[in-house]
């Protein structure tokens, strides 16, 4: 059974940092890409950062490039989203996802490319 577990959300002031963690289980991660998406009410789920488990190829949305980083902890089977210089517009529910597709993403990541999803963790950035 595949499970995707997220942790690390919370409330932070603008300019602060948070680290989200995701631990998938029941998958052979060598064949997967892992991603972080975010969503606010009434808006489509937005892909913000992706990483291929093998090769470390990454993608970042323009809105977070230079502020967010994504990394793998292979022994722990976990990956992290480090979010720095947070802004109020980063406030959203953040979802971890796993999928077997990888495209040359430019500006848009179809959520349907990712098959397995976590329950989400709320990030709130106060001004």
PDB file of C-alpha atoms in Angstrom:
ATOM      1  CA  UNK A   1       0.000   0.000   0.000  1.00  0.00           C
ATOM      2  CA  UNK A   2       1.395   3.367  -1.029  1.00  0.00           C
ATOM      3  CA  UNK A   3       1.394   6.131   1.554  1.00  0.00           C
ATOM      4  CA  UNK A   4       2.770   9.641   1.368  1.00  0.00           C
ATOM      5  CA  UNK A   5       3.263  11.382   4.703  1.00  0.00           C
ATOM      6  CA  UNK A   6       4.007  15.090   5.044  1.00  0.00           C
ATOM      7  CA  UNK A   7       5.134  17.121   8.005  1.00  0.00           C
ATOM      8  CA  UNK A   8       6.534  20.523   8.870  1.00  0.00           C
ATOM      9  CA  UNK A   9       3.853  23.077   8.119  1.00  0.00           C
ATOM     10  CA  UNK A  10       2.999  25.897  10.469  1.00  0.00           C
ATOM     11  CA  UNK A  11       2.741  29.633  10.956  1.00  0.00           C
ATOM     12  CA  UNK A  12       5.702  31.895  10.286  1.00  0.00           C
ATOM     13  CA  UNK A  13       6.250  35.615   9.834  1.00  0.00           C
ATOM     14  CA  UNK A  14       7.146  37.044   6.458  1.00  0.00           C
ATOM     15  CA  UNK A  15      10.858  36.638   5.807  1.00  0.00           C
ATOM     16  CA  UNK A  16      11.037  33.507   7.895  1.00  0.00           C
ATOM     17  CA  UNK A  17      11.735  29.899   6.969  1.00  0.00           C
ATOM     18  CA  UNK A  18      10.060  26.521   7.182  1.00  0.00           C
ATOM     19  CA  UNK A  19      11.077  23.044   6.129  1.00  0.00           C
ATOM     20  CA  UNK A  20       8.546  20.537   4.912  1.00  0.00           C
ATOM     21  CA  UNK A  21       9.312  16.829   4.845  1.00  0.00           C
ATOM     22  CA  UNK A  22       7.765  13.989   2.901  1.00  0.00           C
ATOM     23  CA  UNK A  23       8.228  10.283   3.422  1.00  0.00           C
ATOM     24  CA  UNK A  24       6.677   8.031   0.808  1.00  0.00           C
ATOM     25  CA  UNK A  25       6.338   4.311   1.457  1.00  0.00           C
ATOM     26  CA  UNK A  26       5.353   1.383  -0.667  1.00  0.00           C
ATOM     27  CA  UNK A  27       7.201   2.753  -3.702  1.00  0.00           C
ATOM     28  CA  UNK A  28      10.453   1.959  -5.447  1.00  0.00           C
ATOM     29  CA  UNK A  29      11.585   5.555  -5.536  1.00  0.00           C
ATOM     30  CA  UNK A  30      14.294   5.076  -8.159  1.00  0.00           C
ATOM     31  CA  UNK A  31      11.580   5.295 -10.803  1.00  0.00           C
ATOM     32  CA  UNK A  32       9.734   8.230  -9.320  1.00  0.00           C
ATOM     33  CA  UNK A  33       9.684  11.964  -9.318  1.00  0.00           C
ATOM     34  CA  UNK A  34       8.630  13.656  -6.114  1.00  0.00           C
ATOM     35  CA  UNK A  35       6.970  16.990  -5.951  1.00  0.00           C
ATOM     36  CA  UNK A  36       5.525  19.677  -3.745  1.00  0.00           C
ATOM     37  CA  UNK A  37       2.356  21.370  -4.838  1.00  0.00           C
ATOM     38  CA  UNK A  38       0.349  24.074  -3.134  1.00  0.00           C
ATOM     39  CA  UNK A  39      -3.249  25.145  -3.303  1.00  0.00           C
ATOM     40  CA  UNK A  40      -5.385  27.971  -2.034  1.00  0.00           C
ATOM     41  CA  UNK A  41      -9.194  27.992  -2.054  1.00  0.00           C
ATOM     42  CA  UNK A  42     -10.647  28.396  -5.525  1.00  0.00           C
ATOM     43  CA  UNK A  43      -7.344  27.940  -7.327  1.00  0.00           C
ATOM     44  CA  UNK A  44      -5.751  25.046  -9.155  1.00  0.00           C
ATOM     45  CA  UNK A  45      -3.065  23.056  -7.427  1.00  0.00           C
ATOM     46  CA  UNK A  46       0.301  24.599  -8.361  1.00  0.00           C
ATOM     47  CA  UNK A  47       3.517  22.615  -8.734  1.00  0.00           C
ATOM     48  CA  UNK A  48       6.224  24.562  -6.923  1.00  0.00           C
ATOM     49  CA  UNK A  49       9.195  22.192  -6.667  1.00  0.00           C
ATOM     50  CA  UNK A  50       9.996  18.796  -8.114  1.00  0.00           C
ATOM     51  CA  UNK A  51      12.921  16.388  -7.908  1.00  0.00           C
ATOM     52  CA  UNK A  52      13.676  13.139  -9.651  1.00  0.00           C
ATOM     53  CA  UNK A  53      14.703  10.567  -7.071  1.00  0.00           C
ATOM     54  CA  UNK A  54      17.576   9.433  -9.316  1.00  0.00           C
ATOM     55  CA  UNK A  55      19.783  12.062 -10.877  1.00  0.00           C
ATOM     56  CA  UNK A  56      18.555  14.969  -8.749  1.00  0.00           C
ATOM     57  CA  UNK A  57      17.019  16.841 -11.674  1.00  0.00           C
ATOM     58  CA  UNK A  58      14.891  19.609 -10.212  1.00  0.00           C
ATOM     59  CA  UNK A  59      12.199  22.080 -11.217  1.00  0.00           C
ATOM     60  CA  UNK A  60      11.055  25.211  -9.438  1.00  0.00           C
ATOM     61  CA  UNK A  61       8.165  27.488 -10.209  1.00  0.00           C
ATOM     62  CA  UNK A  62       9.229  31.037 -10.999  1.00  0.00           C
ATOM     63  CA  UNK A  63       7.352  32.233  -7.905  1.00  0.00           C
ATOM     64  CA  UNK A  64       9.670  30.286  -5.574  1.00  0.00           C
ATOM     65  CA  UNK A  65      12.950  30.013  -7.530  1.00  0.00           C
ATOM     66  CA  UNK A  66      15.859  31.306  -5.463  1.00  0.00           C
ATOM     67  CA  UNK A  67      13.897  30.998  -2.208  1.00  0.00           C
ATOM     68  CA  UNK A  68      12.931  27.317  -2.056  1.00  0.00           C
ATOM     69  CA  UNK A  69      15.207  24.293  -2.356  1.00  0.00           C
ATOM     70  CA  UNK A  70      14.356  20.608  -2.608  1.00  0.00           C
ATOM     71  CA  UNK A  71      16.576  17.774  -1.466  1.00  0.00           C
ATOM     72  CA  UNK A  72      16.648  14.040  -0.877  1.00  0.00           C
ATOM     73  CA  UNK A  73      17.684  12.066   2.197  1.00  0.00           C
ATOM     74  CA  UNK A  74      18.216   8.710   0.567  1.00  0.00           C
ATOM     75  CA  UNK A  75      18.904   6.636   3.729  1.00  0.00           C
ATOM     76  CA  UNK A  76      15.734   8.012   5.325  1.00  0.00           C
ATOM     77  CA  UNK A  77      13.685   7.680   2.149  1.00  0.00           C
ATOM     78  CA  UNK A  78      12.589  11.257   2.694  1.00  0.00           C
ATOM     79  CA  UNK A  79      12.704  14.460   0.778  1.00  0.00           C
ATOM     80  CA  UNK A  80      12.497  18.018   2.011  1.00  0.00           C
ATOM     81  CA  UNK A  81      11.319  21.395   0.829  1.00  0.00           C
ATOM     82  CA  UNK A  82      13.301  24.184   2.445  1.00  0.00           C
ATOM     83  CA  UNK A  83      11.366  27.437   2.180  1.00  0.00           C
ATOM     84  CA  UNK A  84      13.245  30.655   2.893  1.00  0.00           C
ATOM     85  CA  UNK A  85      12.287  34.323   2.640  1.00  0.00           C
ATOM     86  CA  UNK A  86       8.656  33.365   2.911  1.00  0.00           C
ATOM     87  CA  UNK A  87       6.009  35.795   1.718  1.00  0.00           C
ATOM     88  CA  UNK A  88       2.327  36.092   2.621  1.00  0.00           C
ATOM     89  CA  UNK A  89       1.498  34.878  -0.903  1.00  0.00           C
ATOM     90  CA  UNK A  90       3.203  31.575  -0.067  1.00  0.00           C
ATOM     91  CA  UNK A  91       0.320  30.842   2.300  1.00  0.00           C
ATOM     92  CA  UNK A  92      -1.368  27.656   1.097  1.00  0.00           C
ATOM     93  CA  UNK A  93      -1.972  24.003   1.760  1.00  0.00           C
ATOM     94  CA  UNK A  94       1.157  22.185   0.614  1.00  0.00           C
ATOM     95  CA  UNK A  95       0.909  18.669  -0.780  1.00  0.00           C
ATOM     96  CA  UNK A  96       3.601  16.095  -1.381  1.00  0.00           C
ATOM     97  CA  UNK A  97       3.170  13.888  -4.428  1.00  0.00           C
ATOM     98  CA  UNK A  98       4.859  11.025  -6.248  1.00  0.00           C
ATOM     99  CA  UNK A  99       4.664  10.143  -9.904  1.00  0.00           C
ATOM    100  CA  UNK A 100       6.499   8.236 -12.604  1.00  0.00           C
ATOM    101  CA  UNK A 101       6.354  10.930 -15.283  1.00  0.00           C
ATOM    102  CA  UNK A 102       8.948  13.594 -15.900  1.00  0.00           C
ATOM    103  CA  UNK A 103       8.640  16.251 -18.556  1.00  0.00           C
ATOM    104  CA  UNK A 104      10.598  19.330 -19.477  1.00  0.00           C
ATOM    105  CA  UNK A 105       8.349  21.427 -17.267  1.00  0.00           C
ATOM    106  CA  UNK A 106       8.236  25.123 -18.058  1.00  0.00           C
ATOM    107  CA  UNK A 107       5.927  27.179 -15.930  1.00  0.00           C
ATOM    108  CA  UNK A 108       3.228  24.570 -15.391  1.00  0.00           C
ATOM    109  CA  UNK A 109       3.156  21.112 -13.836  1.00  0.00           C
ATOM    110  CA  UNK A 110       0.013  19.080 -14.509  1.00  0.00           C
ATOM    111  CA  UNK A 111      -1.122  17.617 -11.198  1.00  0.00           C
ATOM    112  CA  UNK A 112      -2.305  14.562 -13.138  1.00  0.00           C
ATOM    113  CA  UNK A 113       1.364  13.675 -13.765  1.00  0.00           C
ATOM    114  CA  UNK A 114       1.506  12.661 -10.099  1.00  0.00           C
ATOM    115  CA  UNK A 115      -0.382   9.613  -8.943  1.00  0.00           C
ATOM    116  CA  UNK A 116       0.118   9.476  -5.194  1.00  0.00           C
ATOM    117  CA  UNK A 117      -0.668  12.351  -2.848  1.00  0.00           C
ATOM    118  CA  UNK A 118      -0.328  13.182   0.789  1.00  0.00           C
ATOM    119  CA  UNK A 119      -3.066  14.766   2.898  1.00  0.00           C
ATOM    120  CA  UNK A 120      -1.439  18.194   2.879  1.00  0.00           C
ATOM    121  CA  UNK A 121       0.147  20.438   5.466  1.00  0.00           C
ATOM    122  CA  UNK A 122      -0.855  24.062   5.993  1.00  0.00           C
ATOM    123  CA  UNK A 123       1.693  26.844   5.658  1.00  0.00           C
ATOM    124  CA  UNK A 124       0.631  30.292   6.819  1.00  0.00           C
ATOM    125  CA  UNK A 125       2.882  33.321   6.387  1.00  0.00           C
ATOM    126  CA  UNK A 126       1.812  36.389   8.322  1.00  0.00           C
ATOM    127  CA  UNK A 127       2.712  39.908   7.209  1.00  0.00           C
TER     128      UNK A 127
END
